[in-house]
Coordinates of C-alpha atoms in Angstrom, one line a residue:
Chain A
N52 CA 0.0 0.0 0.0
A53 CA 1.2 3.5 -0.8
G54 CA -0.4 4.9 2.5
V55 CA -0.6 8.7 2.5
T56 CA 0.8 10.4 -0.5
Q57 CA 1.6 14.1 -0.6
T58 CA 2.6 16.2 -3.6
P59 CA 4.7 18.2 -4.2
K60 CA 7.6 17.5 -1.9
F61 CA 9.1 21.0 -2.3
Q62 CA 7.5 24.3 -3.5
V63 CA 8.6 27.9 -3.7
L64 CA 6.0 30.6 -4.1
K65 CA 6.0 34.3 -4.3
T66 CA 3.8 36.4 -2.0
G67 CA 0.3 36.5 -3.2
Q68 CA 0.4 33.4 -5.4
S69 CA -2.0 30.6 -4.8
M70 CA -1.5 26.9 -4.9
T71 CA -2.9 23.5 -3.8
L72 CA -1.1 20.9 -1.8
Q73 CA -2.4 17.5 -2.7
C74 CA -3.0 14.6 -0.3
A75 CA -4.3 11.2 -1.1
Q76 CA -4.7 8.0 0.9
D77 CA -5.5 4.5 -0.2
M78 CA -6.5 3.0 3.2
N79 CA -10.2 4.0 3.0
H80 CA -9.8 6.2 6.1
E81 CA -12.6 8.4 7.1
Y82 CA -10.5 10.9 9.0
M83 CA -8.0 13.2 7.3
S84 CA -6.1 16.2 8.6
W85 CA -3.5 18.8 7.7
Y86 CA -0.8 20.0 10.1
R87 CA 2.0 22.5 9.7
Q88 CA 5.3 22.1 11.5
D89 CA 7.4 25.1 12.4
P90 CA 10.6 25.3 14.5
G91 CA 9.8 26.0 18.1
M92 CA 6.0 25.7 17.5
G93 CA 5.6 22.0 16.9
L94 CA 2.8 20.5 14.8
R95 CA -0.4 22.6 14.7
L96 CA -3.7 21.5 13.2
I97 CA -4.9 23.5 10.2
H98 CA -8.1 21.7 9.0
Y99 CA -9.6 18.3 9.3
S100 CA -12.3 16.1 7.8
V101 CA -14.3 13.3 9.3
G102 CA -15.7 12.1 6.0
A103 CA -16.5 13.1 2.4
G104 CA -18.3 16.4 2.4
I105 CA -17.4 17.2 6.0
T106 CA -14.6 19.6 6.9
D107 CA -13.8 21.7 10.0
Q108 CA -11.2 24.2 11.2
G109 CA -8.3 23.4 13.4
E110 CA -6.1 25.6 15.5
V111 CA -4.6 27.7 12.6
P112 CA -7.1 27.8 9.7
N113 CA -6.6 31.4 8.4
G114 CA -5.3 31.6 4.9
Y115 CA -6.2 28.0 4.0
N116 CA -9.1 26.3 2.4
V117 CA -10.0 22.6 2.2
S118 CA -12.6 20.4 0.6
R119 CA -13.3 16.7 0.7
S120 CA -15.2 15.5 -2.3
T121 CA -14.0 11.9 -2.1
T122 CA -12.8 9.6 0.7
E123 CA -9.4 9.4 -0.8
D124 CA -8.4 13.0 -1.4
F125 CA -8.0 16.0 0.9
P126 CA -6.4 19.0 -0.9
L127 CA -5.2 22.1 1.0
R128 CA -5.4 25.4 -0.8
L129 CA -3.4 28.5 -0.1
L130 CA -5.5 31.4 -1.3
S131 CA -2.9 34.2 -1.3
A132 CA 0.5 33.0 0.0
A133 CA 2.3 35.0 2.7
P134 CA 5.8 34.6 4.1
S135 CA 4.2 33.5 7.4
Q136 CA 3.0 30.4 5.6
T137 CA 6.5 29.2 5.0
S138 CA 6.5 25.8 6.8
V139 CA 6.5 22.0 6.4
Y140 CA 3.0 20.7 5.8
F141 CA 1.9 17.2 6.7
C142 CA -1.3 15.4 5.7
A143 CA -2.4 12.6 8.0
S144 CA -5.3 10.0 8.0
S145 CA -6.8 7.4 10.3
Q146 CA -9.8 5.1 10.3
N147 CA -11.6 7.5 12.6
R148 CA -11.0 10.5 14.8
G149 CA -9.6 9.9 18.2
G150 CA -9.4 6.2 18.3
E151 CA -6.9 4.8 15.8
K152 CA -3.3 5.2 14.8
L153 CA -2.6 8.3 12.7
F154 CA -0.7 7.8 9.5
F155 CA 1.4 10.6 8.0
G156 CA 2.5 11.6 4.6
S157 CA 6.2 12.5 4.0
G158 CA 5.5 16.3 4.0
T159 CA 5.6 19.3 1.7
Q160 CA 8.3 21.9 2.4
L161 CA 6.9 25.3 1.3
S162 CA 8.8 28.5 1.1
V163 CA 7.0 31.8 0.4
L164 CA 9.3 34.7 -0.7
Chain B
K191 CA -7.2 24.5 25.7
Q192 CA -5.3 21.3 25.6
E193 CA -1.5 21.7 26.0
V194 CA 1.0 18.9 25.6
T195 CA 4.5 19.4 27.0
Q196 CA 7.6 17.2 26.5
I197 CA 10.6 17.2 28.7
P198 CA 13.5 17.2 28.0
A199 CA 13.7 18.9 24.6
A200 CA 16.9 17.0 23.8
L201 CA 18.6 14.0 25.3
S202 CA 21.9 12.3 24.5
V203 CA 22.7 8.9 25.9
P204 CA 25.4 6.2 25.3
E205 CA 24.3 3.0 23.4
G206 CA 22.8 0.3 25.6
E207 CA 21.2 2.7 28.2
N208 CA 17.5 2.4 29.2
L209 CA 15.8 5.7 29.0
V210 CA 12.5 7.5 29.7
L211 CA 10.8 10.3 27.7
N212 CA 8.2 12.3 29.4
C213 CA 4.9 13.8 28.2
S214 CA 2.4 15.8 30.1
F215 CA -1.1 17.1 29.1
T216 CA -3.5 19.5 30.7
D217 CA -6.9 18.1 29.7
S218 CA -7.5 14.8 31.6
A219 CA -10.7 14.1 29.4
I220 CA -8.4 12.1 27.1
Y221 CA -9.6 9.7 24.4
N222 CA -6.1 8.4 23.5
L223 CA -2.4 9.2 23.5
Q224 CA 0.0 8.4 20.8
W225 CA 3.8 8.4 20.6
F226 CA 5.4 9.1 17.2
R227 CA 8.9 9.0 15.8
Q228 CA 10.2 11.5 13.3
D229 CA 13.4 11.1 11.4
P230 CA 15.0 14.3 9.9
G231 CA 13.2 15.4 6.8
K232 CA 10.6 12.7 7.1
G233 CA 7.0 12.3 8.2
L234 CA 5.9 10.9 11.5
T235 CA 5.5 7.2 12.3
S236 CA 3.1 6.1 15.0
L237 CA 4.9 3.9 17.5
L238 CA 2.3 3.2 20.2
L239 CA -1.3 4.1 20.8
I240 CA -2.8 4.0 24.3
Q241 CA -6.6 4.2 24.6
S242 CA -8.1 6.0 27.6
S243 CA -9.2 2.7 29.1
Q244 CA -5.6 1.3 29.0
R245 CA -2.6 1.9 31.3
E246 CA 0.2 0.9 28.9
Q247 CA 1.2 -0.5 25.5
T248 CA 4.3 -2.4 24.5
S249 CA 6.0 -2.9 21.2
G250 CA 9.4 -4.6 21.2
R251 CA 11.8 -2.5 23.2
L252 CA 9.2 0.3 23.6
N253 CA 6.8 0.6 26.4
A254 CA 4.4 3.6 26.9
S255 CA 2.3 4.2 30.0
L256 CA -0.6 6.5 30.6
D257 CA -1.7 8.1 33.9
K258 CA -4.8 10.2 33.3
S259 CA -5.1 11.4 36.9
S260 CA -1.7 13.0 36.8
G261 CA -1.9 14.0 33.1
R262 CA 1.3 12.2 32.3
S263 CA 2.6 9.6 29.8
T264 CA 6.1 8.1 29.6
L265 CA 7.8 6.3 26.8
Y266 CA 10.4 3.8 28.0
I267 CA 13.1 2.6 25.5
A268 CA 15.1 -0.4 26.6
A269 CA 18.7 -1.1 25.5
S270 CA 18.9 2.0 23.3
Q271 CA 20.7 1.7 19.9
P272 CA 22.1 4.3 17.5
G273 CA 19.2 3.6 15.2
D274 CA 16.8 4.9 17.9
S275 CA 18.2 8.4 17.3
A276 CA 15.2 10.6 16.2
T277 CA 12.7 13.0 17.5
Y278 CA 9.9 11.5 19.6
L279 CA 6.6 13.3 19.8
C280 CA 3.6 12.6 21.9
A281 CA 0.1 13.7 21.0
A282 CA -3.2 13.6 22.9
G283 CA -6.7 13.4 21.6
T284 CA -9.2 14.8 24.1
R285 CA -12.8 15.9 24.4
G286 CA -11.6 19.5 24.4
S287 CA -9.9 19.0 21.0
Q288 CA -12.9 17.2 19.6
G289 CA -10.7 14.1 19.4
N290 CA -8.1 15.7 17.2
L291 CA -4.5 15.1 18.2
I292 CA -2.6 17.9 19.9
F293 CA 1.1 17.5 19.7
G294 CA 4.0 18.2 22.0
K295 CA 7.1 19.8 20.6
G296 CA 9.1 16.6 20.9
T297 CA 12.2 15.2 22.4
K298 CA 15.3 14.9 20.2
L299 CA 17.1 11.7 21.1
S300 CA 20.7 11.0 20.2
V301 CA 22.2 7.6 21.0
K302 CA 25.9 7.5 20.8
P303 CA 27.8 4.3 19.7

């Protein structure tokens, strides 16, 4: 199994540009989430989804949009990139929220100039 | 708001030592606690998951315990090896976080040959 696949692995954007970080899982997991990891701040939850068509905000949602049209995919959209969004982004999934092991993708390193 | 704290931030030990990593959390209404390993430039791998009804979980040389009343979890690594060098993160899913995992900042472990 591929598990959780994130693309791209690296991305450089200019301030104001938009882009979509892709996340796909092949484990038929209902729960998917996006985290950002910053030095000294740890991992912080951006958005999450408990199933197709259902999304909700995490701790740091501003500047990001998500949608969940299928069980497999959970893309993260940066609407107008800012230098403060320079970070490493991780997508994660599990069978359900709160009760199962969380599986992570390998991450996307994003730099906003 | 749930807060998860890990002490120490970094730890260096000689090969063969037994060691304990500490994790504390503020919201005792916990659903589960997970310990993860992160290698440099990689995603996170779930090592152990302890449900709220459990006191401990074991996998090989790893043992994790959970004490809800004191808001603490420990990860015990027996007979440490250089290959154990990595950052170890704990994360708690609680009623206050709607079951979403809230992460500590991690303990960076270095095992010297």
